[in-house]
XYZ file of C-alpha atoms in Angstrom:
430
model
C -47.130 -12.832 -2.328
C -48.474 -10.057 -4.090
C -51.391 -10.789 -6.796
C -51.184 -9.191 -10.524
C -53.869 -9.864 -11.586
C -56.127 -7.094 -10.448
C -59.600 -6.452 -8.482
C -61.997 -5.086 -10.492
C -64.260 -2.027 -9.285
C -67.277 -0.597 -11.097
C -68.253 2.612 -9.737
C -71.815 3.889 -9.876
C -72.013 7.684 -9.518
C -69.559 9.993 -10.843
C -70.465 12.805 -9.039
C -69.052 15.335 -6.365
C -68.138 11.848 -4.067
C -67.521 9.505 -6.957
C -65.179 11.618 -8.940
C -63.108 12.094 -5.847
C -63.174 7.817 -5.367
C -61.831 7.506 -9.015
C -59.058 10.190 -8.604
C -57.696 8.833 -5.380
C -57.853 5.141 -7.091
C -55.609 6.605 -9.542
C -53.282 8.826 -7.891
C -53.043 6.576 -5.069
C -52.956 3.209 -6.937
C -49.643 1.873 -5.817
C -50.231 2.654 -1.962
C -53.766 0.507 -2.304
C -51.881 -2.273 -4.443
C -49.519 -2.173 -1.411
C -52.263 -2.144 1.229
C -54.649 -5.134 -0.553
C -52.255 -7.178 -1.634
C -53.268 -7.073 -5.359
C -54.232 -3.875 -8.037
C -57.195 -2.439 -8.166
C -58.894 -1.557 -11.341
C -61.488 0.850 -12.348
C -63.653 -0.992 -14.588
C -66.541 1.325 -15.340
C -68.013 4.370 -14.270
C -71.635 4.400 -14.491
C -73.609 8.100 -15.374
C -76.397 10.074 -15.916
C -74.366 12.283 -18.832
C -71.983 10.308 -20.566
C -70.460 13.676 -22.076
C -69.839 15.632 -19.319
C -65.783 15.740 -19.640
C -64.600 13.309 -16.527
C -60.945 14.079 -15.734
C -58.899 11.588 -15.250
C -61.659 9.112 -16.707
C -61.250 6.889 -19.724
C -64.459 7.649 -22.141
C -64.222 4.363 -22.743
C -64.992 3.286 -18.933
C -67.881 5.619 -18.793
C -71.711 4.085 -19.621
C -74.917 4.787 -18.769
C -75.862 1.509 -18.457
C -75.562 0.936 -14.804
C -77.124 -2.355 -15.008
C -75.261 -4.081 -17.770
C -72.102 -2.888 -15.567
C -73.033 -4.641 -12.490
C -74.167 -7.651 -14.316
C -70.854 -8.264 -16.007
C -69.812 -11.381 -13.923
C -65.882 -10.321 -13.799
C -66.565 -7.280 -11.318
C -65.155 -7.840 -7.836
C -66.110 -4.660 -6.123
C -69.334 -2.448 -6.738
C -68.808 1.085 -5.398
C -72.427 2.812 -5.285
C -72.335 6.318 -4.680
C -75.669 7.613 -6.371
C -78.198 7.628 -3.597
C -81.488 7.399 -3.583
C -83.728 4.252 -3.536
C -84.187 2.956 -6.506
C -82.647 2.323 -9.386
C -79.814 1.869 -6.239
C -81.773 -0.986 -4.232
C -82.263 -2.791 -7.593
C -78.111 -2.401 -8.885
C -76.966 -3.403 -5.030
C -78.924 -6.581 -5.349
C -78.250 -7.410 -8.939
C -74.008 -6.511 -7.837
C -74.552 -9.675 -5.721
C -76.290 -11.881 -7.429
C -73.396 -11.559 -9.829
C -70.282 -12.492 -7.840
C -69.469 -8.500 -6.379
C -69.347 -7.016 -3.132
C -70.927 -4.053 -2.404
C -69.462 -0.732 -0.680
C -72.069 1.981 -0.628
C -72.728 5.791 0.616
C -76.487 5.834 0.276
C -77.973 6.305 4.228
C -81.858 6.662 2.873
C -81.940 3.354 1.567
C -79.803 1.541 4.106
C -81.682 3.283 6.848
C -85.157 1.546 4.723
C -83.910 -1.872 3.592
C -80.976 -2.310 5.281
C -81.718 -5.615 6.552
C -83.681 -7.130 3.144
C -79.880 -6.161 1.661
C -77.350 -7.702 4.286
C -79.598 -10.722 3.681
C -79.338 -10.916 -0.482
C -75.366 -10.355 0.375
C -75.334 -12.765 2.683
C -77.074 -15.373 0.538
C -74.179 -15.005 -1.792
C -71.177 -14.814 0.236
C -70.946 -11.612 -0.483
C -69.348 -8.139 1.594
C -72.196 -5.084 1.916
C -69.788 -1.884 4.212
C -71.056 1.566 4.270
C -69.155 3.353 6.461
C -69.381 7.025 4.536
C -73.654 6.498 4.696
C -72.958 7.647 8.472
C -70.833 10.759 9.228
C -68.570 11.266 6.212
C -64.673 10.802 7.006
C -65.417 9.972 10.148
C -64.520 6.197 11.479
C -67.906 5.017 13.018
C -69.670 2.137 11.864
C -66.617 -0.032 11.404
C -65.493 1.157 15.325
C -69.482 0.554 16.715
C -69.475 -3.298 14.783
C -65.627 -4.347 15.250
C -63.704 -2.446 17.976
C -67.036 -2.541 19.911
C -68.479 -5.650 18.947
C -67.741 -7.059 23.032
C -68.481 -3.981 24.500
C -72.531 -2.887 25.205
C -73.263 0.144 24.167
C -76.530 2.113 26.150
C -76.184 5.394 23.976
C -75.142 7.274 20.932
C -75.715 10.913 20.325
C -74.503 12.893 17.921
C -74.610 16.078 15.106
C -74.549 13.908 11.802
C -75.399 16.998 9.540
C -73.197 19.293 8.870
C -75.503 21.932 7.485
C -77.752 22.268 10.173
C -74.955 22.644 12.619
C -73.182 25.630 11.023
C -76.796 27.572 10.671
C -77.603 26.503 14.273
C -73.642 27.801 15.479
C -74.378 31.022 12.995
C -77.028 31.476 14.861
C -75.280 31.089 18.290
C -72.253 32.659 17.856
C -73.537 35.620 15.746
C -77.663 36.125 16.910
C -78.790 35.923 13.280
C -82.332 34.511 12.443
C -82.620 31.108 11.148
C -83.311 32.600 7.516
C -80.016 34.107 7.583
C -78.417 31.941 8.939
C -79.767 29.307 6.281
C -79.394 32.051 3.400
C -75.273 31.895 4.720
C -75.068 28.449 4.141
C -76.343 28.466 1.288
C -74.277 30.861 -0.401
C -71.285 29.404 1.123
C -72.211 25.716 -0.272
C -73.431 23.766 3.019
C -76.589 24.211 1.893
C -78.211 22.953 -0.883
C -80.933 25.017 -3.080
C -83.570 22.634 -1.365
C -82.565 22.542 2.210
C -85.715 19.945 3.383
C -83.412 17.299 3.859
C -81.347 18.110 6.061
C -83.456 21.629 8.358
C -86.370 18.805 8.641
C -84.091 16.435 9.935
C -84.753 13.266 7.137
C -81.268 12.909 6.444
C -79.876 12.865 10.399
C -83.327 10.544 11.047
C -81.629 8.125 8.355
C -78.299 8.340 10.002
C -80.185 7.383 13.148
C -81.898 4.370 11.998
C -78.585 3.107 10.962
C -76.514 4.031 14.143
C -79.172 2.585 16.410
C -79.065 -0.777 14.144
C -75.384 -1.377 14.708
C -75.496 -0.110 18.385
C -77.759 -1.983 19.432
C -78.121 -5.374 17.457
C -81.867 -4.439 16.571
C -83.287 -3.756 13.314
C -84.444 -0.410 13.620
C -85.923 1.645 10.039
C -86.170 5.131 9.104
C -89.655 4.844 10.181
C -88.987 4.131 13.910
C -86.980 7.482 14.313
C -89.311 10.341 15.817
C -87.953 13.225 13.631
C -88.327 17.190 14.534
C -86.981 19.475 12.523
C -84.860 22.786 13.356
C -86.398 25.407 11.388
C -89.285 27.055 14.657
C -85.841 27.809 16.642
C -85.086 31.141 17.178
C -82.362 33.465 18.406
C -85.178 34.033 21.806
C -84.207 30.449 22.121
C -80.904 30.558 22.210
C -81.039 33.821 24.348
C -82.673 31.321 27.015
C -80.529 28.544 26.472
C -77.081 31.069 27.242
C -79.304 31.928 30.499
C -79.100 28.384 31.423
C -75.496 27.663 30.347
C -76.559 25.498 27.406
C -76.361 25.882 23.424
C -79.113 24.386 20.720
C -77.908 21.301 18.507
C -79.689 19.121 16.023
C -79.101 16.031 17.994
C -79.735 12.655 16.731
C -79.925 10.324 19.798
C -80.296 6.789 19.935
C -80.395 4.721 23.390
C -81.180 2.023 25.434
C -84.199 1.836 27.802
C -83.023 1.739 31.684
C -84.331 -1.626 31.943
C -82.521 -2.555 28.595
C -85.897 -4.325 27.387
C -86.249 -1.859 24.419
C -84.624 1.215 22.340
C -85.309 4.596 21.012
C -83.935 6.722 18.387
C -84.982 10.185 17.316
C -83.731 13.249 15.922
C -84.609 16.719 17.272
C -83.077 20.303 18.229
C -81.990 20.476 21.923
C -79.931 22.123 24.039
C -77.102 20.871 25.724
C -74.528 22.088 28.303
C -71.389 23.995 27.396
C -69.498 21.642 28.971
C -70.938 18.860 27.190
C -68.554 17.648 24.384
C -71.230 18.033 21.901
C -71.528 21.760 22.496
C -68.318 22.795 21.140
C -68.743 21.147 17.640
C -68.240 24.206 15.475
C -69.567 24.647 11.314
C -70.030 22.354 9.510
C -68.252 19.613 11.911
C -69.668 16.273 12.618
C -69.505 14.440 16.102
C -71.128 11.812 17.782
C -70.888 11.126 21.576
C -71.062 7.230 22.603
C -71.652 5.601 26.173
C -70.634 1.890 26.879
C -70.540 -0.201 29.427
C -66.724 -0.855 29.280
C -65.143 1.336 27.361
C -67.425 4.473 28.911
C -67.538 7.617 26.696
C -66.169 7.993 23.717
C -66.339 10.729 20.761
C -65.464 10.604 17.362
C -65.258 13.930 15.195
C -64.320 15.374 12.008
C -65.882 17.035 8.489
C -69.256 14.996 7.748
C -69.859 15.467 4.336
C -68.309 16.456 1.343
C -66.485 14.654 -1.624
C -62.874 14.090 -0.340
C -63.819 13.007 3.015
C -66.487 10.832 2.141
C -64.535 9.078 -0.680
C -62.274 8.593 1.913
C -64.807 6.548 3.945
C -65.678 4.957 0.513
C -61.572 3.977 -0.118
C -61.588 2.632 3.247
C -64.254 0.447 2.670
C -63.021 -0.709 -0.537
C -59.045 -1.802 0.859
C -61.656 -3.636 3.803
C -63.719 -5.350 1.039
C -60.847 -5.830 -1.193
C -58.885 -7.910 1.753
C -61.924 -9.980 2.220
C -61.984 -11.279 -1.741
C -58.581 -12.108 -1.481
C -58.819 -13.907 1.380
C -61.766 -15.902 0.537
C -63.839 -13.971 3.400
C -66.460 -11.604 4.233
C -66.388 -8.871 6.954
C -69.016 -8.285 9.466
C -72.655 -8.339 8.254
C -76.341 -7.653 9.524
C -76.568 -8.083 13.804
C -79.988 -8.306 14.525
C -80.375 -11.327 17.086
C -81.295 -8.511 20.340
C -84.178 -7.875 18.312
C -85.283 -4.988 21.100
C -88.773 -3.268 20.365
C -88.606 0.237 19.423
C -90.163 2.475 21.840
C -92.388 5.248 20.209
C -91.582 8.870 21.377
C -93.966 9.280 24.296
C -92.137 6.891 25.955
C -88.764 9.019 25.938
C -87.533 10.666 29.042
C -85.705 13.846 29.172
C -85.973 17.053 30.701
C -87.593 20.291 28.950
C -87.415 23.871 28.655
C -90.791 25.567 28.285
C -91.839 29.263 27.326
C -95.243 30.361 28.099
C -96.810 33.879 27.350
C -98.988 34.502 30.145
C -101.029 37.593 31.925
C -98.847 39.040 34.105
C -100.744 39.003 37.717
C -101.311 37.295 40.719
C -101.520 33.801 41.086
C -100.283 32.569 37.473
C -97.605 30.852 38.585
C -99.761 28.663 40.933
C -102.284 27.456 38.462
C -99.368 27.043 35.954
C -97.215 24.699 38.911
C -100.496 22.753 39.515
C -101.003 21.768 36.011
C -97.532 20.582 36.031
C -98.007 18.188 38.890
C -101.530 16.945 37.878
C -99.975 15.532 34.787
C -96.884 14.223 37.098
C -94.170 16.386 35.838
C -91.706 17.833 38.815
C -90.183 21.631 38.089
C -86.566 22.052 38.666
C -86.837 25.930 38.015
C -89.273 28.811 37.103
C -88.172 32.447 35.865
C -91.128 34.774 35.310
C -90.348 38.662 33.839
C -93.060 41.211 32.737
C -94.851 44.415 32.490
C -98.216 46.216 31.300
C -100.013 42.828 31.886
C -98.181 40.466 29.740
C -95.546 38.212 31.213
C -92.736 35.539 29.921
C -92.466 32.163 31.891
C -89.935 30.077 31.455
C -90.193 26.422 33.252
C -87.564 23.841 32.873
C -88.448 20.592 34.241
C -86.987 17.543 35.855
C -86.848 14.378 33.632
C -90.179 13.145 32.365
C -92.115 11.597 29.264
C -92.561 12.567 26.530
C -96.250 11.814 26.975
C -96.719 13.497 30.506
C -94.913 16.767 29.019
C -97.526 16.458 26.040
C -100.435 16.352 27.895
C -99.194 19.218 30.402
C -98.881 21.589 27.430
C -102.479 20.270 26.423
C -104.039 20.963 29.412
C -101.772 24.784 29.807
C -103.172 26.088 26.541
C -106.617 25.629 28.363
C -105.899 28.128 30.763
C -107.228 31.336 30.483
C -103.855 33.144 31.964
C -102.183 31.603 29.397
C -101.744 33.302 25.993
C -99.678 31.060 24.339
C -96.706 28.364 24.315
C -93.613 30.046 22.852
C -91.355 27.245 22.308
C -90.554 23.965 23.719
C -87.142 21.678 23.807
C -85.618 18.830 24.775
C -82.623 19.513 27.261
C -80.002 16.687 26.798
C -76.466 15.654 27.680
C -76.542 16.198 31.542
């Protein structure tokens, strides 16, 4: 039987993604009455500027009293789309210690105090989903904590920033520098005025923390993800990486050890096969690769980021969260019990592509290939070119630490042959 009277939602954020929640509330009201079982009602809009003209927005819905909203007692749904930490953290816990559930967008602070919040919704009964804080439209974190919930899962690895992915394809597809690439992206709107957040990785190193959480049952925090970001690549680099059949992603990978005693997560540029999956994500697309133990590899893909597709994330949640109230229930919340230690980077195994500047004469190559093995890293292949003295060598290794790589380039730089380390990256997805 279909309830009339309806479910309450107070929405916090009216901007690019919360204007785009309230219009599809509207236009699509009857299909979500239809879907929940009951109507849903948009009971205030809390913002910044209470004059800015909101179409399709009662004035009388709009405050800037965010906390007053949340506090009302009568509000079943609390639909936080402003970001940030605080005054967020503060409204999220306040929305359930008043009787509301909580659906929110905001990946820095549930990458930071993800767990303190499952726990205050927990205490009180109450539904915390966050499905757009991950990879926009994209289904992911209800697929990694339902559909896979009996599967294990040893790996995630994915593009989860959509700006840093059309500079780095610019860059591949076209040869353009980084700057231009960036100042493209910019003009076009991927990128905003203030790129930090997503060229230096923060904002792929959040979506990391909150992947590897789900994936693998562990609490893992924005400060356990070893970050690197993409601005030092070059078009040299991705001259060598065509060489070698590869292409150059910001990569946010997240797995578990061999021995499945502990897990890593980290965010860096790397290149990757052509045939890997991963290598054909184009623009501003989103994808992230996942490895199981049953269901075996799996990829999910689609736009990332902007305010239709991630209010659609944000309207799924809410029909999900919605369900639950009516039905007296809550949906899935923190799993932590694996507790696994996070492994710091040196620990990480992968193969590498190196670039040295070195004299070009006899027996280079030797003292470079002994330096190599004294630090227990094995070669795969070498390509050395060069004239008038100066030389380009290019090593790519077989799998090895982090660590052992480190203190290889450590001890190279000490050579006198050697005039300097070009660039060095991670080669993943083989």
């Amino acid at each position: 039987m279909m309830r009339t009277r309806p479910l309450k939602v107070a929405l916090l954020g009216c901007g690019v993604v919360g204007s785009e929640v309230a219009r599809i509330m509207t236009t699509h009201a009857d299909d979500l009455t239809a879907r929940i079982g009951a109507p849903v009602e948009l009971a205030g809009v809390a913002v910044r500027r209470p004059d800015k003209v909101r179409e399709g927005i009662a004035p009388e819905l709009v405050t800037t009293d965010a906390t007053a909203l949340v506090k009302r007692g009568d509000i079943d749904v609390v639909v936080e789309v402003i970001g940030g930490i605080e005054p967020a953290r503060g409204l999220i816990t306040t929305a359930f210690e008043h009787g509301a559930s909580v659906v929110s967008a905001n990946k820095a602070l549930l990458a930071q105090d993800g767990a303190a919040l499952h726990a205050v919704a927990e205490q009180h009964g109450k539904d915390l989903y966050y499905e757009a804080a991950v990879a926009g439209a994209i289904p992911l974190v209800r697929p990694l904590r339902e559909s896979l919930a009996g599967d294990k899962i040893n790996r995630v690895m994915g593009i989860v920033n959509g700006t840093t992915n059309f500079i780095l394809d610019k860059m591949d597809s076209t040869g353009a520098g980084y700057q231009e690439a960036l100042d493209e992206a910019t003009a076009l709107g991927y990128a905003e005025a203030d790129p930090t957040a997503d060229v230096e990785g923060f904002d792929a190193a959040a979506k990391a923390a909150i992947l590897a959480a789900i994936s693998f049952h562990t609490r893992v925090r924005l400060d356990d993800v070893y970050r690197e970001g993409m601005t030092e690549v070059t078009a040299a680099d991705f001259a060598s990486a065509k060489e070698m059949g590869c292409t150059i992603k910001l990569l946010a990978i997240c797995e578990r050890a061999e021995d499945g005693a502990s897990v890593t997560a980290r965010v860096h540029p790397a290149m990757i096969p052509l045939s890997h999956p991963l290598a054909s994500v184009r623009g501003a697309y989103n994808a992230v690769f996942v490895e199981s133990d049953a269901a075996g590899q799996l990829m999910f893909y689609g736009p990332g980021a902007g305010g239709s597709p991630t209010a659609s994330a944000v309207l799924g949640d809410l029909v999900a969260v919605c369900r639950n109230r009516l039905s007296g229930s809550t949906g899935p919340g923190e799993s932590a019990y694996a507790a696994l230690p996070v492994s710091p980077m040196g620990d990480v195994v992968t193969r590498y592509h190196i670039s040295l500047d070195v004299a070009d004469k006899p027996g280079v190559l030797a003292q470079v290939a002994t330096v190599f093995a004294e630090h227990g890293v094995s070669i795969d292949t070498v390509r050395q070119s060069g004239k008038d003295g100066e030389a380009s060598l290019v090593v790519v290794t077989h799998r090895a630490s982090d660590a052992a790589l480190t203190g290889t380039v450590e001890a190279l730089r000490k050579l006198d042959t050697v005039r300097g380390v070009a660039s060095i990256m991670r080669v993943e997805g083989e």
